[in-house]
Coordinates of C-alpha atoms in Angstrom, one line a residue:
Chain A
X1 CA 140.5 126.8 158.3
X2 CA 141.1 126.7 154.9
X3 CA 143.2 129.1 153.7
X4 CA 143.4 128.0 149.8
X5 CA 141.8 129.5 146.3
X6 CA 139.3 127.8 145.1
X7 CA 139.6 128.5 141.5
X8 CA 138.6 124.9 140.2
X9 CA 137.4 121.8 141.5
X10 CA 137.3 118.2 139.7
X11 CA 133.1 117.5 139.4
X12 CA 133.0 114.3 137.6
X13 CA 135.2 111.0 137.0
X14 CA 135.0 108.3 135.2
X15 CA 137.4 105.1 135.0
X16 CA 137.2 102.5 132.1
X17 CA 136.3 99.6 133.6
X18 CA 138.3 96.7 131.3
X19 CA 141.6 96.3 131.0
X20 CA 140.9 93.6 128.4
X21 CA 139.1 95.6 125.6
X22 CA 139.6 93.8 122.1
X23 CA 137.1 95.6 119.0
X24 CA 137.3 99.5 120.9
X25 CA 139.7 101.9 119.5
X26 CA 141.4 104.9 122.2
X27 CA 138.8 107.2 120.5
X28 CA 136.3 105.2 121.4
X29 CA 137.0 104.4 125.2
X30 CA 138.0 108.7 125.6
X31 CA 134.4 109.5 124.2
X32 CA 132.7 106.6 126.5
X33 CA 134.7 108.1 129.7
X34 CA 134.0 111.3 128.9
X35 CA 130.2 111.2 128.5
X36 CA 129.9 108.9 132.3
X37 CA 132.4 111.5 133.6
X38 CA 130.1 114.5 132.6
X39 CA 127.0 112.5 133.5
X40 CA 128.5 112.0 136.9
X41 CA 129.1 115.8 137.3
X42 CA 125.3 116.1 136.4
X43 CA 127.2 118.2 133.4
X44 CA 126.0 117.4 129.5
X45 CA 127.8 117.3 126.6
X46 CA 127.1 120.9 125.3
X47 CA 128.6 122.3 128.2
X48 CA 132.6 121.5 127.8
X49 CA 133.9 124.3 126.6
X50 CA 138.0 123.4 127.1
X51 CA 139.6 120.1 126.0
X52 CA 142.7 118.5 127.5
X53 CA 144.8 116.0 125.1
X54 CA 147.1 114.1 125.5
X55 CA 147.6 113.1 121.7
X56 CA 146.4 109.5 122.5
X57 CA 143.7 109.2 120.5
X58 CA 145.4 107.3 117.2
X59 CA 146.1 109.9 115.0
X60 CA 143.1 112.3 116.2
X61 CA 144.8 114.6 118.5
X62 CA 143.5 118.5 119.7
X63 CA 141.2 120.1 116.5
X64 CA 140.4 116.7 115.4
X65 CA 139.5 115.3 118.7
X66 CA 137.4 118.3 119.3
X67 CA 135.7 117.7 115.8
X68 CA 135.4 113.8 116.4
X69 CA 133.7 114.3 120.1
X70 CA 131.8 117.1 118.3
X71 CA 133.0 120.2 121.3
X72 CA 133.9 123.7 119.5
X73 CA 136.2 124.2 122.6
X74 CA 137.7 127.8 123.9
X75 CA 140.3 126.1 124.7
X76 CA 142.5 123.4 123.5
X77 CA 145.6 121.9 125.4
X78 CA 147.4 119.1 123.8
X79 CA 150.4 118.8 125.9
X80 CA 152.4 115.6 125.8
X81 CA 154.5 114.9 128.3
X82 CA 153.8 110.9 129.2
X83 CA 152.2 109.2 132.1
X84 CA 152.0 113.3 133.7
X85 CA 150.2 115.2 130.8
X86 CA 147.0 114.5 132.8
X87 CA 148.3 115.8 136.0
X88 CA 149.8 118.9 133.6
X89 CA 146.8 119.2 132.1
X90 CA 144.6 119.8 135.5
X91 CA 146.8 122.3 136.4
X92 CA 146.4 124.1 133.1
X93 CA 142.4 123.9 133.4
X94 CA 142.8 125.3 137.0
X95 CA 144.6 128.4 135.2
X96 CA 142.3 128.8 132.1
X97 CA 139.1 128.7 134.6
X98 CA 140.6 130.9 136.9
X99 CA 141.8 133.2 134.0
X100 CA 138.3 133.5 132.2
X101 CA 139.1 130.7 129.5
X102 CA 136.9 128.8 129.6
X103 CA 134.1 127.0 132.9
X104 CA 134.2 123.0 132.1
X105 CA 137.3 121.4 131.2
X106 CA 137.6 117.4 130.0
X107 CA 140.3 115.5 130.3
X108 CA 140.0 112.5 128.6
X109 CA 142.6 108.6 128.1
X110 CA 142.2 105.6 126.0
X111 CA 144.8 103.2 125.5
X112 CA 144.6 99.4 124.2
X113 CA 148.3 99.1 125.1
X114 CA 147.4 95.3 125.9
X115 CA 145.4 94.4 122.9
X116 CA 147.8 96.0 121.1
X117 CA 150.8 93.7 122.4
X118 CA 152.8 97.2 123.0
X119 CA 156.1 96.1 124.8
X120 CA 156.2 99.1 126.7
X121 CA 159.1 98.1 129.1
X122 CA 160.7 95.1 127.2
X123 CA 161.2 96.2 123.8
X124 CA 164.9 98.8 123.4
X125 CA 165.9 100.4 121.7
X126 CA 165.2 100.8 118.5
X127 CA 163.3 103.3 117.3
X128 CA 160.5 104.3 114.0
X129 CA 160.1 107.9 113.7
X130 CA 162.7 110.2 112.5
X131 CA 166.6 110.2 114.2
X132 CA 167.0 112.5 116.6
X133 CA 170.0 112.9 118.5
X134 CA 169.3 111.2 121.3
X135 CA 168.1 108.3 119.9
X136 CA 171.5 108.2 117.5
X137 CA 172.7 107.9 121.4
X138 CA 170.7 105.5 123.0
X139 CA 169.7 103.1 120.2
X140 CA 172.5 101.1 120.0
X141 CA 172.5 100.1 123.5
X142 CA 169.4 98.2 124.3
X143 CA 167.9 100.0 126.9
X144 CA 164.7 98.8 128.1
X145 CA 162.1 101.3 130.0
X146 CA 162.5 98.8 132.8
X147 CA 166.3 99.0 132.8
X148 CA 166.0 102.8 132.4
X149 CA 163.9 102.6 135.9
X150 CA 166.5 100.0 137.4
X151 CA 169.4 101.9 136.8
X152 CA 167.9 104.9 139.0
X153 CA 167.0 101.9 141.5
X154 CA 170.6 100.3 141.7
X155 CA 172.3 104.2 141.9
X156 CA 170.1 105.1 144.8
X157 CA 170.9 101.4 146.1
X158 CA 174.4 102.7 146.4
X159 CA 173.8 106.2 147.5
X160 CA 171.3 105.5 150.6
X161 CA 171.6 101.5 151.0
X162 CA 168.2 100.9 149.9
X163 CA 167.2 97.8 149.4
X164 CA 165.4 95.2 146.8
X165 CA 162.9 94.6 150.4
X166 CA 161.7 97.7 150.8
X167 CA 161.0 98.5 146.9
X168 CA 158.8 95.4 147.4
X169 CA 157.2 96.5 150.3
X170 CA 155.2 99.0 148.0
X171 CA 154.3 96.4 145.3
X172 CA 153.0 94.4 148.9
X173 CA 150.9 97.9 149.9
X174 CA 149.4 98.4 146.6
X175 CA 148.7 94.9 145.8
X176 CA 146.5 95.0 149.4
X177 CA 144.5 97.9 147.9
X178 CA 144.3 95.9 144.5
X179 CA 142.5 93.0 146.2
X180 CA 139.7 95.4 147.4
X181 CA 139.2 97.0 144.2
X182 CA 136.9 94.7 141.8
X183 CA 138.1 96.5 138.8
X184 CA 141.7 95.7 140.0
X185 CA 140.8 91.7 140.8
X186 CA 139.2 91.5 137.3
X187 CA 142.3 93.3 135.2
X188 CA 144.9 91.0 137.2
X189 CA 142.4 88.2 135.8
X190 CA 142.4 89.1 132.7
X191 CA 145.8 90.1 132.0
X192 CA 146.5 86.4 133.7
X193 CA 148.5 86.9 136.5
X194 CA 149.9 84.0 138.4
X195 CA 149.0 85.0 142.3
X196 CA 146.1 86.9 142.2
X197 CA 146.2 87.5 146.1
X198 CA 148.0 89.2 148.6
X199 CA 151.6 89.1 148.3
X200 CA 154.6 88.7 150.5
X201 CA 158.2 91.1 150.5
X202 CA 159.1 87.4 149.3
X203 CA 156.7 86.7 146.8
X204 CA 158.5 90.3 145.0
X205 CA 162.1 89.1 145.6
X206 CA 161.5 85.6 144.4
X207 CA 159.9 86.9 141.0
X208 CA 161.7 86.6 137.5
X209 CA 164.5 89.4 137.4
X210 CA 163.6 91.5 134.5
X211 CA 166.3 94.5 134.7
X212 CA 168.4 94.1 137.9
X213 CA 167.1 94.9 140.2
X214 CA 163.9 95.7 139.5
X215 CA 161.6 91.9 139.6
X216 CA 158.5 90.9 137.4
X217 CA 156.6 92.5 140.4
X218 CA 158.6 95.7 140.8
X219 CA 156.9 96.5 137.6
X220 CA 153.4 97.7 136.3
X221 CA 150.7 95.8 134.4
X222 CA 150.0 96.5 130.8
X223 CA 146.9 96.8 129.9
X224 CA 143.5 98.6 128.2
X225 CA 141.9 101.1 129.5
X226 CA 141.2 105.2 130.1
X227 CA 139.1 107.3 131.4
X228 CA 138.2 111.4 131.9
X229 CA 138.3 114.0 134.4
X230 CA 135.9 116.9 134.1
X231 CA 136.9 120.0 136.1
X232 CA 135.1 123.2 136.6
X233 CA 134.4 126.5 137.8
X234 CA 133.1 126.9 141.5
X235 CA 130.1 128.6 140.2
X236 CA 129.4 125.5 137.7
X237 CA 131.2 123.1 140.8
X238 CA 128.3 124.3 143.4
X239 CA 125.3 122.8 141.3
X240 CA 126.9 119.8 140.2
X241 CA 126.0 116.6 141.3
X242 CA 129.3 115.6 143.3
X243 CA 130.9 117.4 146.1
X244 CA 133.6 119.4 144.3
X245 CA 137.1 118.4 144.9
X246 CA 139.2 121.3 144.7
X247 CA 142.8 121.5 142.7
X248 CA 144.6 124.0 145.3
X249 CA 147.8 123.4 144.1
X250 CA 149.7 122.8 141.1
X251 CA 153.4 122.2 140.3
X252 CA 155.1 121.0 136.7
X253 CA 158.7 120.4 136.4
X254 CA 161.1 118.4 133.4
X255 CA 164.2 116.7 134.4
X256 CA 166.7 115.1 132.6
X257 CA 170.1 113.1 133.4
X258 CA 173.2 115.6 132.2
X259 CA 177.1 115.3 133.0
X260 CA 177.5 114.7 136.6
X261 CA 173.9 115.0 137.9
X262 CA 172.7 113.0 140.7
X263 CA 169.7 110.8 138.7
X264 CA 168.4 109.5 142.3
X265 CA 166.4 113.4 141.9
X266 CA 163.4 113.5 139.9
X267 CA 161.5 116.2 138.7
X268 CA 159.1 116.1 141.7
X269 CA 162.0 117.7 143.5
X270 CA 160.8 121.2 141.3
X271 CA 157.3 120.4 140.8
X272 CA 156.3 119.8 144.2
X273 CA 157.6 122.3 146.6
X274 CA 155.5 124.9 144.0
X275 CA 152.8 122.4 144.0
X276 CA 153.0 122.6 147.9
X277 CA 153.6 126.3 148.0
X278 CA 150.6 127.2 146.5
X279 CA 148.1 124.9 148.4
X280 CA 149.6 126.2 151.8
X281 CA 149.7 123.1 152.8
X282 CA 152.9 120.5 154.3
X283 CA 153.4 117.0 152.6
X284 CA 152.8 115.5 156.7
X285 CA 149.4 116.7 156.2
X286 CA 148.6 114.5 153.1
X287 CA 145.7 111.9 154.1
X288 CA 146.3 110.1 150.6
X289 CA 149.4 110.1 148.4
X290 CA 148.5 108.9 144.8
X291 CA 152.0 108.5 143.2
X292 CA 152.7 107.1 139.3
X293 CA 153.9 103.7 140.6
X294 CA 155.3 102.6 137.0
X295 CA 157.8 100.8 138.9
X296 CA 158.5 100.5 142.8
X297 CA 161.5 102.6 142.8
X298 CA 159.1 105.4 140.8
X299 CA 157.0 105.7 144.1
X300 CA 160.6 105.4 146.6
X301 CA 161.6 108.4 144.7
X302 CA 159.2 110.5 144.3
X303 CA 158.0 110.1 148.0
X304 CA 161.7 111.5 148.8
X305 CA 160.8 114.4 146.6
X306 CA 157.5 115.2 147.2
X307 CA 158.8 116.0 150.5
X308 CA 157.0 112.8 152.4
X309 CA 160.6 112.5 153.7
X310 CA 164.1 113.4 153.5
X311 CA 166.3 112.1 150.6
X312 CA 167.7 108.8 150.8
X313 CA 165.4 107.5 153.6
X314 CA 162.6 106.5 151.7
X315 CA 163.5 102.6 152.3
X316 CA 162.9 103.1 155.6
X317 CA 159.8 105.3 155.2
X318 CA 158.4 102.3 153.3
X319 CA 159.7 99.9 155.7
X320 CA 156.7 101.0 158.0
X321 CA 153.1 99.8 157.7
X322 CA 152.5 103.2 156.3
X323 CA 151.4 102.4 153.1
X324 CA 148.3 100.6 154.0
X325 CA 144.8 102.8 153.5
X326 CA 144.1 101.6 157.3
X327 CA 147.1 102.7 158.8
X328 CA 147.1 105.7 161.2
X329 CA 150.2 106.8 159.9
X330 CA 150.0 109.0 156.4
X331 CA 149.7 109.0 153.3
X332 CA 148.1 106.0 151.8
X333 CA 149.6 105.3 148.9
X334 CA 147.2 103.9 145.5
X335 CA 144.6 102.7 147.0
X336 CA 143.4 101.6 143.8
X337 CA 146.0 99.1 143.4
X338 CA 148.2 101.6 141.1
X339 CA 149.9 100.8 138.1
X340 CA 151.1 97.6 139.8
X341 CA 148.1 95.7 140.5
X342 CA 145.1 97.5 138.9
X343 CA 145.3 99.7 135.7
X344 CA 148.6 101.2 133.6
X345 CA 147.4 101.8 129.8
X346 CA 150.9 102.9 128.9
X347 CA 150.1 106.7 131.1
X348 CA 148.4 106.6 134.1
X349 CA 148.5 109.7 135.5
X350 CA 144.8 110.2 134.7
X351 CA 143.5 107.5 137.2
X352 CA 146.1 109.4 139.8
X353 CA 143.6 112.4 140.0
X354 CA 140.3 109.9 139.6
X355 CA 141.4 107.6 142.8
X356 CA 142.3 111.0 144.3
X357 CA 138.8 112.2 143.7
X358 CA 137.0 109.4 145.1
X359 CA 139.2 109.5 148.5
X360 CA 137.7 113.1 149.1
X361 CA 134.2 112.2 148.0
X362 CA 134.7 108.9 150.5
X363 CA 133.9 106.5 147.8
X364 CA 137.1 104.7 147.3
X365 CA 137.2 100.9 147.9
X366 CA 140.3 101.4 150.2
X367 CA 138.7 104.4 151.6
X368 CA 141.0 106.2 154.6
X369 CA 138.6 107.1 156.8
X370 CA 137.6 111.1 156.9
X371 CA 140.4 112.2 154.1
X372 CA 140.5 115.7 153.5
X373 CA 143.5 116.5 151.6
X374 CA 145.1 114.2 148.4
X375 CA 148.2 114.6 146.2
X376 CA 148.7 113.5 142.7
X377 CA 151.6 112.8 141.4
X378 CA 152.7 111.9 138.0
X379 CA 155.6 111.2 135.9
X380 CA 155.9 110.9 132.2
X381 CA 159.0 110.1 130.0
X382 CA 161.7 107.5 131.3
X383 CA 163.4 108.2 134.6
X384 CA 166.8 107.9 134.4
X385 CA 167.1 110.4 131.3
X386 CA 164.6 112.6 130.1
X387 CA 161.2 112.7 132.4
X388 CA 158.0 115.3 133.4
X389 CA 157.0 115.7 137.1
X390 CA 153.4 117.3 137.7
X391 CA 152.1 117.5 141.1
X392 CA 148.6 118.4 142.0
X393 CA 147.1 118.8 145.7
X394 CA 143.6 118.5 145.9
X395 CA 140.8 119.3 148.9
X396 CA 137.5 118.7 149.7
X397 CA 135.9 121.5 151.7
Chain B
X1 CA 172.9 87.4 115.4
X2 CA 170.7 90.3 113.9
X3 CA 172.2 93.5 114.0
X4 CA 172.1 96.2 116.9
X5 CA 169.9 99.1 116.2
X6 CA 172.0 101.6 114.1
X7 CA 172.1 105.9 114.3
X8 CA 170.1 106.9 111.7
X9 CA 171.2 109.8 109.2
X10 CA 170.8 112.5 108.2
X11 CA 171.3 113.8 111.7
X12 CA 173.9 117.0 111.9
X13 CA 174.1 116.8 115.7
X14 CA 175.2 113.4 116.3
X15 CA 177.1 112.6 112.2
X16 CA 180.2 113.8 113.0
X17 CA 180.3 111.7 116.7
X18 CA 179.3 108.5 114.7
X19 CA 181.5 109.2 111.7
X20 CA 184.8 109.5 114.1
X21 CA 183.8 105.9 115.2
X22 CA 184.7 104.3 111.9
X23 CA 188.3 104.7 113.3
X24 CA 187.5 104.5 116.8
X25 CA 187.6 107.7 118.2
X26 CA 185.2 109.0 120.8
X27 CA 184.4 112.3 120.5
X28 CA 182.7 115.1 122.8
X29 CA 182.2 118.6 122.3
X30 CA 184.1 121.3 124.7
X31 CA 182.8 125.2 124.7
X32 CA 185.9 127.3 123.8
X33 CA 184.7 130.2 125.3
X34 CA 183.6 128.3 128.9
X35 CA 185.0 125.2 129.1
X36 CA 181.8 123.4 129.3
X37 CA 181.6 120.0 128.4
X38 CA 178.5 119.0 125.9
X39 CA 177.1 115.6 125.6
X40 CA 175.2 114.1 123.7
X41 CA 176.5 116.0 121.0
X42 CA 174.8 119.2 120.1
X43 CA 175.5 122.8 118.0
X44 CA 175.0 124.5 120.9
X45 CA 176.0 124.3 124.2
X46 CA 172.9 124.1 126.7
X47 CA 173.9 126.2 129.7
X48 CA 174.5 129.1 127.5
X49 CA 173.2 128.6 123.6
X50 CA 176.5 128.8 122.6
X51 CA 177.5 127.3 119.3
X52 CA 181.2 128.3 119.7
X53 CA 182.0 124.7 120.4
X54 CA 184.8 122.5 119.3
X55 CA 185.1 118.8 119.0
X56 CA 187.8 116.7 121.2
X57 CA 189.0 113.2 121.8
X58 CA 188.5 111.6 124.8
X59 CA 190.8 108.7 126.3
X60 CA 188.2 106.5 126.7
X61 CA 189.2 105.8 131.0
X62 CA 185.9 106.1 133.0
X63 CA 184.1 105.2 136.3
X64 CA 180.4 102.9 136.0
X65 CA 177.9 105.9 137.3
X66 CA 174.9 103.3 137.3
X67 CA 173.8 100.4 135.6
X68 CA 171.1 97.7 134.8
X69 CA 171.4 94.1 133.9
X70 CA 168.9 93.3 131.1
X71 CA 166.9 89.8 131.1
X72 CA 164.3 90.6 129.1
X73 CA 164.4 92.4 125.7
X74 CA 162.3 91.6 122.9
X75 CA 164.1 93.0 120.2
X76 CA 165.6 90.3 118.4
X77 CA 168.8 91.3 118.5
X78 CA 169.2 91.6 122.6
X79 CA 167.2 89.0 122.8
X80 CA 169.6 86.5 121.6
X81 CA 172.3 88.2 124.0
X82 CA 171.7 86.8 127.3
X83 CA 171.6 88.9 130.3
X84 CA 174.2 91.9 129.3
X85 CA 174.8 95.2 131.1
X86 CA 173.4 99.0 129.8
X87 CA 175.4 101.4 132.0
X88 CA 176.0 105.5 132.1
X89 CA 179.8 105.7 132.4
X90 CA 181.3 109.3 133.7
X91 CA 184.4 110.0 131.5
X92 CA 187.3 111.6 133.3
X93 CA 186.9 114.6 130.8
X94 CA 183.2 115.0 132.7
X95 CA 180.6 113.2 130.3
X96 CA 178.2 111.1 131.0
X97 CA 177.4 108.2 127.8
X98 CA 174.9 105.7 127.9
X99 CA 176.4 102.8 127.2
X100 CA 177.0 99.0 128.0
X101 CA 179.9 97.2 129.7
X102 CA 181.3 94.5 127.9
X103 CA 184.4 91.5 128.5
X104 CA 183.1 90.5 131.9
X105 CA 182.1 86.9 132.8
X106 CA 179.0 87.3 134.4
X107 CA 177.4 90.7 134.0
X108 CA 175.2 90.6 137.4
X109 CA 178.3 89.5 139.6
X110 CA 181.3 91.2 138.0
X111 CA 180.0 94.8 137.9
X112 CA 179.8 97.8 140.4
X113 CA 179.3 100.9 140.4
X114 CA 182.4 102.9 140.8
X115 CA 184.2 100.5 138.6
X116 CA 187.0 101.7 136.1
X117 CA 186.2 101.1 133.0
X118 CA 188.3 101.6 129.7
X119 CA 186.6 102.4 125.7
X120 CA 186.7 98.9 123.3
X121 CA 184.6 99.2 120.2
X122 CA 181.5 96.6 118.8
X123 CA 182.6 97.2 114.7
X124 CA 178.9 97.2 113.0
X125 CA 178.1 95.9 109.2
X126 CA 177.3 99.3 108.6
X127 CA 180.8 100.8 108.8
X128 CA 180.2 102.7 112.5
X129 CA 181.8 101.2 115.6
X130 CA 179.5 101.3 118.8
X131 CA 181.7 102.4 122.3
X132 CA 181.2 99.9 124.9
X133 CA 183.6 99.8 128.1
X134 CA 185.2 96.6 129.8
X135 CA 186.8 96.8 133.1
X136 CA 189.9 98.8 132.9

């Protein structure tokens, strides 16, 4: 029945297990998660022969990452795009396997966002580095990354009548998935949250307002962490450890807020028809949708664009039970607890493809029962200005 | 209060934008050829490449596209604000600036989208004048 290439398939995965990691550097966690991720492909260290980068290792990005790991890669990648490089990344191993390039590609995250006290959301504007035009622009203002995201929530608010309950009915979804995942209980212990339980539409609504109208719980964790990806040639895939999870479709789009556009449209709207297109397969199909959940309204949107339904009526879409891994309606969305409740190291799009993976190997802690066909989503950069969609569907024979 | 994050210079693009603020003019730049309208300022216009551009006033009369109402921003100088308001205004001429609305009571009751909004000016230390809008 399958219809789609199979030019590359993710064969090993590895998720940092702390979101607390005082005394480890980013270098340190990426070298960690890469050797468990090739160890669980049954791969060894002399066999990567393509690195991905996103430029997060702290000053020891591409030809010195290769040199610090020790790899004398074919191929290096060190696109940057935010929270999606990892997603763009896959999709640019799928290409160099399939062209020749190279047979094992690792993708590899660290992060100690959290030990680092990096006021990802809270802290605009302002900026170091050298002007550019639009920070000369946007400086001045105080715009937060939170109130960046909220002003794409409130527009879409007016546009479609969605509502403050529905956003929070995905923070409720995921944080269901969180409580199932260890990991996820120990990071929301660690980072000290208040509630670390279920929550309620209510329990979101009556949070502390951080950017109207996005609440405390509209918004993603900080903390440590990373992890890698290892993805391969079928001909390395079939005598790996792992049943190969195969990337049969890829789709990368930029978007960016200019006179009159409609900022409600992310880049998924490009990305993912391509994405979609490729794989020959229909966003109703989708067992299990794992969607950069930075904030609430991230996922709202992006489920409009990646085609889960029509534009505008994604507050209802989430009004259903949906959401949940156990519900017989799809996709599941972040069963590992997302961004919101489990891990976001600053760009998460890495742990979109890992979760992905262990849904089509059945090993996820929220497992949807018999899942045969995942999306990954990601989105880098900040919203309501300038931002990256990459889109990746993946299959298990 | 400490001061509000400045432009920086040198920047070409966005000097000549800043420099009219000193005696409060906002400025956007207008393709001659097309007509286009380019903002953020730029030396070329991005639907074409064009650099045959020219600079023009605008009359500072807008509608609120979007906005947000901070509550939490560590920098010291929003921090001391209170809640206050980041907004993109569209200017009748057809640009979009990121901005914040000012001169209203209370920020998260007295603003909507769709509002008219007219240009006042936050003088800085450093000689430039930030645009902010207030209800017109």
């Amino acid at each position: 029945m399958p219809t789609q290439r199979r030019d590359a398939a993710i064969v090993g995965i590895y998720e940092y297990p702390k979101r607390k990691a005082p005394g480890v550097t980013p270098l340190q966690i990426k070298a960690e998660c890469a050797a468990r991720a090739l160890e669980d492909a049954g791969l060894s260290w002399k066999d990567v022969d393509g690195l991905y980068d996103a430029q997060d290792g702290a000053g020891m990005a591409g030809l010195s990452l290769a040199e610090y790991f020790g790899f004398r890669p074919n191929v290096i990648d060190t696109t940057a795009v935010g929270g999606s490089s990892y997603e763009f990344h896959a999709a640019h191993a799928k290409r160099d396997i399939a062209a020749g390039r190279c047979r094992v590609a690792l993708l590899t995250y660290g992060s100690t966002a959290h030990s680092d006290a990096r006021r990802i959301g809270t802290m605009g504007g302002g900026g170091g580095g050298a002007p550019s035009p639009l920070s000369n622009m946007t400086d001045p203002y105080g715009m937060t990354l939170i109130s960046n995201y909220a002003m794409v929530a409130r527009r879409h608010m007016y546009q479609y009548g969605t509502t403050s309950e529905q956003l929070a009915r995905i923070a409720v979804a995921t944080r269901v998935h969180a409580m199932r995942n260890p990991q996820a209980v120990q990071a929301m212990t660690d980072l000290e949250f208040q509630d670390i339980r279920e929550i309620t539409v209510e329990d979101v609504l009556n949070s502390r307002m951080i950017a109207d109208p996005l609440h405390l719980l509209d918004c993603c964790m900080v903390s440590d962490g990373g992890g890698a990806v290892v993805i391969a040639a079928p001909e390395v895939a079939r005598d790996c450890r792992q049943t190969p999870v195969w990337i049969i479709g890829s789709g990368e789009a930029t978007s960016y807020s200019e006179n009159g556009s409609d900022i409600t449209v992310s880049a998924a709207a490009q990305s993912a028809p391509r994405a979609w297109a490729e794989a020959d397969v229909r966003p109703g199909e989708i067992d299990v949708a794992m969607i950069y959940d930075s904030f609430t309204i991230t996922v709202l949107v992006m489920l409009e664009d990646l085609g889960f339904c029509k534009k505008g009526e994604g507050g209802d879409f989430v009004s259903e039970q949906r959401l949940r891994f156990d519900s017989p309606l799809k996709p599941a969305l972040n069963t590992d607890g997302g961004g919101l409740s489990s891990n976001h190291p600053g760009m998460r799009g890495i742990f979109l493809l890992i979760e992905a993976t262990r849904q089509l190997r059945g090993e996820s802690t929220s497992q949807v029962p018999g899942a045969r066909l995942a999306v990954a989503h990601g989105n880098g950069g900040m919203l309501a200005t300038s931002h990256t969609g990459g889109t990746i569907v993946l299959a298990r024979d | 209060m400490s001061d509000r994050p400045q432009p920086r210079f040198p920047e070409p693009d966005t000097q000549p934008y800043w420099e009219a603020t000193k005696e409060h003019r906002l400025l956007y730049l207008v393709d001659r050829d097309t007509g286009d309208v380019v903002f953020f300022p730029r030396r070329h216009n991005p639907k074409n490449g064009s650099s045959n551009l020219e600079w023009r006033e605008s009359k500072g009369l807008g509608t609120v596209y979007t906005f947000s109402v901070v509550r939490l921003n560590r920098h010291p100088a929003f921090a001391e604000l209170g809640p206050y308001a980041v907004a993109y205004v569209d200017l009748d001429e057809g640009f979009r600036i990121l901005t914040n609305i000012v001169g209203v009571e209370d920020p998260t009751r007295d603003i909507f989208i769709g509002q008219r909004v007219k240009l006042t000016w936050l003088d800085q230390s450093t000689g430039i004048s930030i645009p902010v809008f207030e209800p017109a």
